[in-house]
PDB file of C-alpha atoms in Angstrom:
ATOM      1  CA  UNK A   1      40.376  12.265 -97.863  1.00 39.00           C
ATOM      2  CA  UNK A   2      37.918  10.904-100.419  1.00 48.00           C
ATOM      3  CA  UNK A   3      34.639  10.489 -99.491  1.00 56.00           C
ATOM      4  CA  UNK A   4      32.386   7.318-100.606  1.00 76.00           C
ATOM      5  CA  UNK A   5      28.936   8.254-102.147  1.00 87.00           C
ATOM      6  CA  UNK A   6      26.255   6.344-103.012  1.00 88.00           C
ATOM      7  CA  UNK A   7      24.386   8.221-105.854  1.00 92.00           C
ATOM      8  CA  UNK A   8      21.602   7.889-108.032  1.00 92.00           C
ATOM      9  CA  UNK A   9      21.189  10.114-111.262  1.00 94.00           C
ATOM     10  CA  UNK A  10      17.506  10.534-112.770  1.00 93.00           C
ATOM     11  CA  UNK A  11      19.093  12.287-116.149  1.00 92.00           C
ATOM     12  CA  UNK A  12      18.876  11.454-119.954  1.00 89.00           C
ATOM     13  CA  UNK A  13      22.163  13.193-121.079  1.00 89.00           C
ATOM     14  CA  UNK A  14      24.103  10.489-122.486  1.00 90.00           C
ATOM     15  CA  UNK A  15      27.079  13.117-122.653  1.00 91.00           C
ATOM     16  CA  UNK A  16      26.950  14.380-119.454  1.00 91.00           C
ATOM     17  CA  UNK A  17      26.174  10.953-117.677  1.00 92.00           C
ATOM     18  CA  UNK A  18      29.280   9.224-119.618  1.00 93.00           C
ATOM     19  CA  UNK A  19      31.654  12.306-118.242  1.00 93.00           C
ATOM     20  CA  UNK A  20      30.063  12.139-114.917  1.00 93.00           C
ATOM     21  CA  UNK A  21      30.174   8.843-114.453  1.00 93.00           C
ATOM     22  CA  UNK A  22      33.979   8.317-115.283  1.00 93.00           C
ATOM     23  CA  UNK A  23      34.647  11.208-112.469  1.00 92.00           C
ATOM     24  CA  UNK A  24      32.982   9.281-110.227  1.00 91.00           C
ATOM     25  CA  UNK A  25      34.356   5.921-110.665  1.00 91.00           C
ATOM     26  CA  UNK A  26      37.418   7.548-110.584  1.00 90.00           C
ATOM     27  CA  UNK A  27      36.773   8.674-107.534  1.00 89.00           C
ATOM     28  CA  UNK A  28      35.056   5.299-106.058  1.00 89.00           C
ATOM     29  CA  UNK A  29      32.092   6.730-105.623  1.00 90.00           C
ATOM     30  CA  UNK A  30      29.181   3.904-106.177  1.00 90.00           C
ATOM     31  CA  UNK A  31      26.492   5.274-109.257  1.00 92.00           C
ATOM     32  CA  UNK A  32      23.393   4.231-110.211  1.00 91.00           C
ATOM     33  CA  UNK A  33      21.781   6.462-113.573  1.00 92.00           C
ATOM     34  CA  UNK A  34      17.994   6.043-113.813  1.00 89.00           C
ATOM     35  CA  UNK A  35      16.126   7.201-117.250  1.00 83.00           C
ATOM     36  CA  UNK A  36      12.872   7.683-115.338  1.00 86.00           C
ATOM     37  CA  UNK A  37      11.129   8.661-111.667  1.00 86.00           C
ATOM     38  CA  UNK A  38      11.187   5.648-109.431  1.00 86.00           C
ATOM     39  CA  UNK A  39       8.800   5.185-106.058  1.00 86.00           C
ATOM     40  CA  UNK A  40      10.750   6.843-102.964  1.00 81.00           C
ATOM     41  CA  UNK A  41      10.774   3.563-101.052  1.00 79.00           C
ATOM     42  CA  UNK A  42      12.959   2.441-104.698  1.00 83.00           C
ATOM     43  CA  UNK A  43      15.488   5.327-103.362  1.00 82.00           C
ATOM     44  CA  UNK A  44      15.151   4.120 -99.994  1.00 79.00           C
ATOM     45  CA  UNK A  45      16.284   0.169-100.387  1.00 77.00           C
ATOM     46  CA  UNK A  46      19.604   1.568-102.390  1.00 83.00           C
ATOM     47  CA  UNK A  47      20.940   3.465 -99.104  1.00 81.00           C
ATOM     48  CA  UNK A  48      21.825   6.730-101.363  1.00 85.00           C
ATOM     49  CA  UNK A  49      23.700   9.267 -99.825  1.00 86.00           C
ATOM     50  CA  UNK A  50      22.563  12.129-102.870  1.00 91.00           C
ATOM     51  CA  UNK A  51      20.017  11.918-105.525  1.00 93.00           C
ATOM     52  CA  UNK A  52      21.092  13.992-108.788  1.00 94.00           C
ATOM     53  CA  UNK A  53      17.998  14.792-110.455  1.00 93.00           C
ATOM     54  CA  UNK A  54      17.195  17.149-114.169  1.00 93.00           C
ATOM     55  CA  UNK A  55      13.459  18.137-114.213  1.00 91.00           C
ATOM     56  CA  UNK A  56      13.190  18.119-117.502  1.00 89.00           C
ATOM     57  CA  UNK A  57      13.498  14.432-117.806  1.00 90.00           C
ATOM     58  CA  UNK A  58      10.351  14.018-115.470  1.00 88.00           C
ATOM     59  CA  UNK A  59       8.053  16.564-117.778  1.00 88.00           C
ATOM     60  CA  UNK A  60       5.158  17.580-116.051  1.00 88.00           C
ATOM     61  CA  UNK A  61       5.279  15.273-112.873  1.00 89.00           C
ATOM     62  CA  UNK A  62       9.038  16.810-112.208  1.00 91.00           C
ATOM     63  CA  UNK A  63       7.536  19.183-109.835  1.00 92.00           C
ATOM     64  CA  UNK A  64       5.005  16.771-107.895  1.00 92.00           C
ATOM     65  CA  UNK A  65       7.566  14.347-107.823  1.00 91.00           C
ATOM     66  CA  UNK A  66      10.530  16.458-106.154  1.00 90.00           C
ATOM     67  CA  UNK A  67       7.970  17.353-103.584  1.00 89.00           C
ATOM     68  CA  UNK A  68       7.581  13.866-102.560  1.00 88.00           C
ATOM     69  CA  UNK A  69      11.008  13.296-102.612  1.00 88.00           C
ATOM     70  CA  UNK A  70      12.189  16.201-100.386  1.00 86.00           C
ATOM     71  CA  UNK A  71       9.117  15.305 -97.928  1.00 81.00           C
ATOM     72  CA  UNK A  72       9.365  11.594 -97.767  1.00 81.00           C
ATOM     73  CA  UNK A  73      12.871  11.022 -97.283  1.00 81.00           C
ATOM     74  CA  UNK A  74      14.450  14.346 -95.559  1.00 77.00           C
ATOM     75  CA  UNK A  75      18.039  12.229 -94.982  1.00 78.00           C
ATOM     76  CA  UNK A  76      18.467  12.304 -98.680  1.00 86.00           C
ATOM     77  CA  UNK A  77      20.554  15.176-100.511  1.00 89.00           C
ATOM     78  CA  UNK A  78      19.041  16.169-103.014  1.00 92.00           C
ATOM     79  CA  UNK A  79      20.757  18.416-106.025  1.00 93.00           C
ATOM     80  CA  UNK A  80      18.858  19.390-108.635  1.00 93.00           C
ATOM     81  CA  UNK A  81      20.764  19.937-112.174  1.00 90.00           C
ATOM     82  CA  UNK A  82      18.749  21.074-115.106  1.00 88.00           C
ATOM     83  CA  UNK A  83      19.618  24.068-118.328  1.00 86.00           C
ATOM     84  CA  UNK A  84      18.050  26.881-117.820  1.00 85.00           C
ATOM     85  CA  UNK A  85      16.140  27.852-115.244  1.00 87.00           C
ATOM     86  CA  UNK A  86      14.292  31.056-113.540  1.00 89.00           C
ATOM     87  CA  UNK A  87      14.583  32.483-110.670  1.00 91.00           C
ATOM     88  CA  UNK A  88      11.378  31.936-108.844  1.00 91.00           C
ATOM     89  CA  UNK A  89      11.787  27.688-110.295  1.00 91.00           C
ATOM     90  CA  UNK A  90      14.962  27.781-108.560  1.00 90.00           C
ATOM     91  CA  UNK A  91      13.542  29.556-105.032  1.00 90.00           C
ATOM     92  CA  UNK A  92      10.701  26.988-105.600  1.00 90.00           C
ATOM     93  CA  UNK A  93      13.096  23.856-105.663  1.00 90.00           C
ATOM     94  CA  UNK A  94      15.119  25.418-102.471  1.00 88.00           C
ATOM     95  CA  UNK A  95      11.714  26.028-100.629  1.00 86.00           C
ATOM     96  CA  UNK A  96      10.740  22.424-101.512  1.00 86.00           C
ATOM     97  CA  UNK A  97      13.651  21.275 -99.694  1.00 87.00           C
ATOM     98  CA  UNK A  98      16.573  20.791-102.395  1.00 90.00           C
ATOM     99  CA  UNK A  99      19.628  21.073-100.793  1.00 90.00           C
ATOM    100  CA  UNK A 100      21.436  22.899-103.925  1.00 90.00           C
ATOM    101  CA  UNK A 101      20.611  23.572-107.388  1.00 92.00           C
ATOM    102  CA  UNK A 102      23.273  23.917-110.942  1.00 91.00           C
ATOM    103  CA  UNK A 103      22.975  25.149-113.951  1.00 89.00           C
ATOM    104  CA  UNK A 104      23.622  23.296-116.944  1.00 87.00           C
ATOM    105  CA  UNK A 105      26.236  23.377-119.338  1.00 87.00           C
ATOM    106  CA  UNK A 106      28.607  22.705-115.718  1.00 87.00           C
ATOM    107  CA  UNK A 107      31.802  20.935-115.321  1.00 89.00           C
ATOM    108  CA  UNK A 108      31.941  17.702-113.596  1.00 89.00           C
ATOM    109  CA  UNK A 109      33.842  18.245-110.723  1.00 90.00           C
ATOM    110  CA  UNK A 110      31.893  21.185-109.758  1.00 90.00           C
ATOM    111  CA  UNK A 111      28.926  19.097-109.583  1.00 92.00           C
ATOM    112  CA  UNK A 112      30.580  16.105-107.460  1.00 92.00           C
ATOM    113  CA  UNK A 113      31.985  19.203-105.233  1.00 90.00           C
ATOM    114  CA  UNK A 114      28.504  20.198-104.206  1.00 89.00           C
ATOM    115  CA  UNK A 115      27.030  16.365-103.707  1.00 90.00           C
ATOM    116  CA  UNK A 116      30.339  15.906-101.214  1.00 88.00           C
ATOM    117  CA  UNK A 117      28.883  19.407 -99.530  1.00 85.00           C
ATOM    118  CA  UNK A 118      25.665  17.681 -99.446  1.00 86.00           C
ATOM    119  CA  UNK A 119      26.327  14.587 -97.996  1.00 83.00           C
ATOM    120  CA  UNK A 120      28.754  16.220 -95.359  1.00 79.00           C
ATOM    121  CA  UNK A 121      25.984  18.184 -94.294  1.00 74.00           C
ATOM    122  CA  UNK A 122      23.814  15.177 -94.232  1.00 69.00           C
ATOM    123  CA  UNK A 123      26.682  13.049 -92.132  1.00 68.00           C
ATOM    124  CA  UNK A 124      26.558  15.423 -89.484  1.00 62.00           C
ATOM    125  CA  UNK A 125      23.045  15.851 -89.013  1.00 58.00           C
ATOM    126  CA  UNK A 126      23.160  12.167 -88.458  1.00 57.00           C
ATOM    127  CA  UNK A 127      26.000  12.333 -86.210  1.00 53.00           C
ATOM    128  CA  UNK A 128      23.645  15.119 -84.020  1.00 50.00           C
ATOM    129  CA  UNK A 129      21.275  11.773 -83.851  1.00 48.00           C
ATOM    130  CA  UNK A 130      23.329  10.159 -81.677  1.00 52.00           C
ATOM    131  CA  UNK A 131      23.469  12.899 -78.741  1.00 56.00           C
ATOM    132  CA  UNK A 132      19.181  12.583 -78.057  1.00 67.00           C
ATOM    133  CA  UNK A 133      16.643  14.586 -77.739  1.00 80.00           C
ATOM    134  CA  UNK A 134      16.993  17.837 -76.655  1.00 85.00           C
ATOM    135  CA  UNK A 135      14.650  19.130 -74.079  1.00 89.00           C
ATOM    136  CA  UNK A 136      13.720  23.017 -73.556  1.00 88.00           C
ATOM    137  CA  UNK A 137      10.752  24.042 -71.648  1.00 89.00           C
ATOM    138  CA  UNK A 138       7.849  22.071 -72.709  1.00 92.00           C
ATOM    139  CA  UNK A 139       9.393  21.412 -75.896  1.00 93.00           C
ATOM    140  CA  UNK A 140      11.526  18.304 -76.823  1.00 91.00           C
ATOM    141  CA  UNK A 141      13.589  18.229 -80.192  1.00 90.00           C
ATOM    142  CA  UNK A 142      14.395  14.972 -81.924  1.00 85.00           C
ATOM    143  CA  UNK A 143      16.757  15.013 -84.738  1.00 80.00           C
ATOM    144  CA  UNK A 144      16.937  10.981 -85.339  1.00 72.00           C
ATOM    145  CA  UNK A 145      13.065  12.067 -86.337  1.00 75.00           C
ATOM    146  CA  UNK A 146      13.168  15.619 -87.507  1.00 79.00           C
ATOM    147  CA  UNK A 147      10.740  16.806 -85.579  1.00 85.00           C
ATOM    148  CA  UNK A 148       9.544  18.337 -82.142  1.00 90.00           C
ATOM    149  CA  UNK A 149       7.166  17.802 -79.682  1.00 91.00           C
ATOM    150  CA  UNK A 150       5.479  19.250 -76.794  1.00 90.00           C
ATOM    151  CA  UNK A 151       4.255  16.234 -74.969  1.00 85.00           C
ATOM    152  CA  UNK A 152       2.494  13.407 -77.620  1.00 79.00           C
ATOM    153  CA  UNK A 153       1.923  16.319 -79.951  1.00 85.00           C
ATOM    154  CA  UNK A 154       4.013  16.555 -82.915  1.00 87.00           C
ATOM    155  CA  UNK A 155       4.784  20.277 -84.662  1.00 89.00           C
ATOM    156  CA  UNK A 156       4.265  18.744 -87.587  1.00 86.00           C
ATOM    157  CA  UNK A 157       7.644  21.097 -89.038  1.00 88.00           C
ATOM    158  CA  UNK A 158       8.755  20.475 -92.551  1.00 85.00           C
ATOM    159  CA  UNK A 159      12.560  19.655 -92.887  1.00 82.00           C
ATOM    160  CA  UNK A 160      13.481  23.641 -93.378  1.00 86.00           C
ATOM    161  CA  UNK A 161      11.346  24.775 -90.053  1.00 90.00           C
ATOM    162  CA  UNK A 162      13.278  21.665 -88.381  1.00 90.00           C
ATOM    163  CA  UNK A 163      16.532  22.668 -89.606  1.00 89.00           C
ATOM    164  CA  UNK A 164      16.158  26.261 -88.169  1.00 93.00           C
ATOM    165  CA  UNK A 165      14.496  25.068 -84.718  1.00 93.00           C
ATOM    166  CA  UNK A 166      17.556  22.760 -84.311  1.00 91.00           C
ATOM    167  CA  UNK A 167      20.062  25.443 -85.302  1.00 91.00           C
ATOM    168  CA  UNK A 168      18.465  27.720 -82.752  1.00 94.00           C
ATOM    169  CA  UNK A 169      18.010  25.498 -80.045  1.00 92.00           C
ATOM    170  CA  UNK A 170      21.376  24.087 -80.204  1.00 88.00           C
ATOM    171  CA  UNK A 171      22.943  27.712 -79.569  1.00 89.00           C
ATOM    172  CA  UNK A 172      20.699  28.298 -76.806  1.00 89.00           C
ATOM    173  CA  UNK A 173      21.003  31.871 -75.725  1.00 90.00           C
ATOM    174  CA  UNK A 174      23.429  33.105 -78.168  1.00 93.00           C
ATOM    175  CA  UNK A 175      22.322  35.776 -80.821  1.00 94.00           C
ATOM    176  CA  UNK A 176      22.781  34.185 -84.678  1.00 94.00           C
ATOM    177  CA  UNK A 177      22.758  36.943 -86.981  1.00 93.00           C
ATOM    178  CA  UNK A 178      20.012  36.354 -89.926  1.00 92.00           C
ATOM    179  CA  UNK A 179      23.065  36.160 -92.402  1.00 90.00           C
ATOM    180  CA  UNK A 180      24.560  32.837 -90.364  1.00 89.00           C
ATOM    181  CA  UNK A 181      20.516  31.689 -89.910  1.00 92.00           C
ATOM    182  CA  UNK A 182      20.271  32.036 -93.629  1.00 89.00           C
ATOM    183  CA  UNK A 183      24.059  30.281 -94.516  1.00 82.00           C
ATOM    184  CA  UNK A 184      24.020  27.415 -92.392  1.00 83.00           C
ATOM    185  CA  UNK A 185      19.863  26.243 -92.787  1.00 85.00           C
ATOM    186  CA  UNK A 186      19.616  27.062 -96.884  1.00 81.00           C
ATOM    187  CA  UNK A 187      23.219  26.587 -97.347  1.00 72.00           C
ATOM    188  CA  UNK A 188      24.565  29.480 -99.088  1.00 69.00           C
ATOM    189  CA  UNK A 189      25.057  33.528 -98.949  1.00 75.00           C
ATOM    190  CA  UNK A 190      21.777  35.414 -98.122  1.00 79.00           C
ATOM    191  CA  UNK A 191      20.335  37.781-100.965  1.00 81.00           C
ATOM    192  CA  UNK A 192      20.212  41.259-100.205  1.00 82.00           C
ATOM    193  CA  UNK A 193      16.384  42.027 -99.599  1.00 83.00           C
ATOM    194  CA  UNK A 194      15.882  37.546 -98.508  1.00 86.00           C
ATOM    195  CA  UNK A 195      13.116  37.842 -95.944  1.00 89.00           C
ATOM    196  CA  UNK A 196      12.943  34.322 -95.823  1.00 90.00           C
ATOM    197  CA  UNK A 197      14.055  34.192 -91.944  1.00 93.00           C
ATOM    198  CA  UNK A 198      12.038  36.496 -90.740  1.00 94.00           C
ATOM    199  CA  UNK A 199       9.007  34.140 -92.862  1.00 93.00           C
ATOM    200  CA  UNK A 200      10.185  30.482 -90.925  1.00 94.00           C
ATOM    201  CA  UNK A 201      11.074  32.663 -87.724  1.00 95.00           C
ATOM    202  CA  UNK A 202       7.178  33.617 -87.914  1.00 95.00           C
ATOM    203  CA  UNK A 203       5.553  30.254 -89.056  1.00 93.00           C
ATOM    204  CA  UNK A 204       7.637  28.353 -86.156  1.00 94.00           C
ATOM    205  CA  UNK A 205       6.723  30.897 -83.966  1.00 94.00           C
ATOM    206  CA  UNK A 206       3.007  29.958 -84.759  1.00 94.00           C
ATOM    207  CA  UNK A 207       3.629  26.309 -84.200  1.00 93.00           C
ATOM    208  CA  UNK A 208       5.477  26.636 -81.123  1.00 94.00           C
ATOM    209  CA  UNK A 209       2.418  29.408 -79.706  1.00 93.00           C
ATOM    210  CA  UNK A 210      -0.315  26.631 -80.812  1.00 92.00           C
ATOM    211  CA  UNK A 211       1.239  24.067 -78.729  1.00 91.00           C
ATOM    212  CA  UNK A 212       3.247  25.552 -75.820  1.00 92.00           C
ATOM    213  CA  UNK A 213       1.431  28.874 -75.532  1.00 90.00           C
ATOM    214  CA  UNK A 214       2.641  29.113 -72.538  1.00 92.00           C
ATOM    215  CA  UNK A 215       6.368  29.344 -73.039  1.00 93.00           C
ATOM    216  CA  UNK A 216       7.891  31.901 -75.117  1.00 93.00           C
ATOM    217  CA  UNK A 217      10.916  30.218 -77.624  1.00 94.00           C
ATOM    218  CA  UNK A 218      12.672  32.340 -79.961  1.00 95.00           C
ATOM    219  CA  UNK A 219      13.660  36.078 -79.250  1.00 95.00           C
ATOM    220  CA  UNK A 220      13.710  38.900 -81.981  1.00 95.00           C
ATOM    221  CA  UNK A 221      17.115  40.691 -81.739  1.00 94.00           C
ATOM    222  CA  UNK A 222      15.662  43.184 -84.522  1.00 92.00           C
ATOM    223  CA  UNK A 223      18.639  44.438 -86.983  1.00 89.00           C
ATOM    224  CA  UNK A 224      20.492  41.148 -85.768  1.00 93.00           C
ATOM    225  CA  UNK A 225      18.985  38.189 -86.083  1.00 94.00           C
ATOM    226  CA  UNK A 226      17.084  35.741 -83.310  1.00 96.00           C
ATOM    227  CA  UNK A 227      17.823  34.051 -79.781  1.00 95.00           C
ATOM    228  CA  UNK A 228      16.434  31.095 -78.757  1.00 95.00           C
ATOM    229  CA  UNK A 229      15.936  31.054 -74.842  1.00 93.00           C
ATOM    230  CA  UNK A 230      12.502  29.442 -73.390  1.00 92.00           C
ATOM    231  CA  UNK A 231      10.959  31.320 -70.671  1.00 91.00           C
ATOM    232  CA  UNK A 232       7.284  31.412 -69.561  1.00 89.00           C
ATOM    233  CA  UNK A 233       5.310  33.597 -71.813  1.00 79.00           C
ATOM    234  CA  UNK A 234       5.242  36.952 -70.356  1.00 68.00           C
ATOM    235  CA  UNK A 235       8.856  36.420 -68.612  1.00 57.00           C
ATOM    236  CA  UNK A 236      11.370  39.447 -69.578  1.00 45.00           C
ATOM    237  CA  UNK A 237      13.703  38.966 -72.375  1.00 44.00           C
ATOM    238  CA  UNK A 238      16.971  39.180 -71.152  1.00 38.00           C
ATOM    239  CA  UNK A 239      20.090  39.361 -73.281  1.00 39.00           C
ATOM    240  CA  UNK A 240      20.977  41.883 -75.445  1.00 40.00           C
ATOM    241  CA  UNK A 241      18.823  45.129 -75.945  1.00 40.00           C
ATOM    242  CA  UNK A 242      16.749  45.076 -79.323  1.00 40.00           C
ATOM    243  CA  UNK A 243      17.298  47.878 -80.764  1.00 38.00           C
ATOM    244  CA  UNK A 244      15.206  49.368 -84.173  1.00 37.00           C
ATOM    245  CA  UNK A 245      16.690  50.927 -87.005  1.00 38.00           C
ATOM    246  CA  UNK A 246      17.018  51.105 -90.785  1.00 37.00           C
ATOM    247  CA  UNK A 247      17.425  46.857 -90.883  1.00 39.00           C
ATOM    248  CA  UNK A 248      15.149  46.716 -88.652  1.00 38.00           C
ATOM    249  CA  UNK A 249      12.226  43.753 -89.442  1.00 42.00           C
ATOM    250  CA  UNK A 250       9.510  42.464 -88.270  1.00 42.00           C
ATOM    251  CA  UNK A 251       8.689  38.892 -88.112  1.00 42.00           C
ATOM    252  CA  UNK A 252       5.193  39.352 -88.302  1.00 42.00           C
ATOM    253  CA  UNK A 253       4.955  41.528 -91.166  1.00 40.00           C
ATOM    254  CA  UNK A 254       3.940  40.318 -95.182  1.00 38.00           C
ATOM    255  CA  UNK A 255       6.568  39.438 -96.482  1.00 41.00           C
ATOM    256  CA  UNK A 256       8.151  41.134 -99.535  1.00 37.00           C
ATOM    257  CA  UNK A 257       8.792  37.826-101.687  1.00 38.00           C
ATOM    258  CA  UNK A 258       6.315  35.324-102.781  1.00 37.00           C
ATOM    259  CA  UNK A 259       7.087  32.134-100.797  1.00 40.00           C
ATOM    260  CA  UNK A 260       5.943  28.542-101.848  1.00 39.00           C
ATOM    261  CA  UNK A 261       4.899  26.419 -99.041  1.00 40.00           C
ATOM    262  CA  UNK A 262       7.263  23.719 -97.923  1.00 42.00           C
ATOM    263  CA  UNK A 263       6.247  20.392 -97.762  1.00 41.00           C
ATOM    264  CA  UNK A 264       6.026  18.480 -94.561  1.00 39.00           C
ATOM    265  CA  UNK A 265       9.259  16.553 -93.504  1.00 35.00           C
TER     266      UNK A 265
END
């Protein structure tokens, strides 16, 4: 069943556009191309569903720009399609809080493919509004906000830390393997080597501690992955044994890839 999209396109590729935008029409999605960066509040009045966006086009504000973007409105896809690119700009993007990144020269309908992943993702998110907060311990999680509080105390997450609190809370007492963590918050297939779990794992454990010290969250099931379960802090952690090994990680440890820091949701 096709899906309607409302899309806006910050790109200067007549070529590309003039392809795209044929696809698109064909497919009755609604598209608006922009030549330039426009204020997020702009984005905001059009009711988008994705933003399509090339760096290149924005020069030397691209970067500053996609921050705000990601941070300001964290209901927005965002998919980033630019020539070529390095690794560490493309870990940067995803850290910022784009939801998926191609390559240039790329075919059409591989591109409108990954804005209808997008915006499925985004639907039900949305949908997850609708059920209310959810309440663990001291700790209340509110997805029609992004955010979680203990009390009148905000986290203060950014949309990635969110994303993994909700996913954890939501299976509340079941062990998700770091692969699944790393599929269903970033969206695609973990790296060999990715530490970047174990890195969000640690930060929102460091939230959580400075404002509900007193509860313990989020389990280490080391080898496997993490369990969310509040208890009071000291409480045993029942479930399955941890057990150390080869895989074994540790949360708190350096990790072995440079991260940038995420921008606040």
């Amino acid at each position: 069943m096709q899906q309607t999209i409302r899309l806006a396109v910050i790109d200067d590729d007549s070529g590309f556009i003039t392809v795209l935008s044929k696809r698109t029409e064909a497919a009755g999605w609604q598209q608006r191309v922009l030549t330039s960066a426009i204020p997020p509040e702009e984005l905001v009045a059009m009711k988008l569903n994705a933003l399509l966006i090339d760096l290149s086009v924005l020069g030397d504000e691209a970067w500053g720009y996609l921050e705000r973007i990601c941070g300001m409105l964290p209901d927005l896809g965002v998919v980033v399609c630019a020539g070529r690119s390095t690794v560490a700009q493309r870990v940067r993007g995803l850290r910022l809080g784009v939801d998926d990144w191609v390559s240039k020269p790329c075919h059409p309908e591989e591109v409108m493919a990954r804005i209808e992943a997008v915006s499925r993702r985004r639907r039900r998110s949305r949908a997850g509004v609708e059920i209310g907060p959810l309440i663990a311990g001291e700790l209340e999680v509110r997805a029609d906000r992004f955010q979680a509080f203990v009390g009148d105390g905000s986290l203060d997450l950014t949309r990635r830390e969110f994303e993994l609190l909700q996913l954890l809370a939501e299976a509340h007492g079941q062990v998700i393997e770091r692969e699944e963590i790393y599929q269903k918050v970033w969206g695609y297939a973990m790296a060999h080597g990715d530490r970047s779990v174990d890195v969000f794992v640690r930060k929102l454990r460091q939230k959580l501690q400075r404002y509900s010290g007193s509860w313990s969250y989020i389990h280490t099931h080391f080898g496997i992955g993490y369990r969310f379960d509040p208890e009071p802090a000291g409480g045993a952690d029942a479930g399955v044994p941890e057990r150390a090994g080869p895989a074994a990680e540790d949360p708190g440890t350096t990790p072995t890839i440079a991260e940038t820091p995420a921008t606040s949701a």
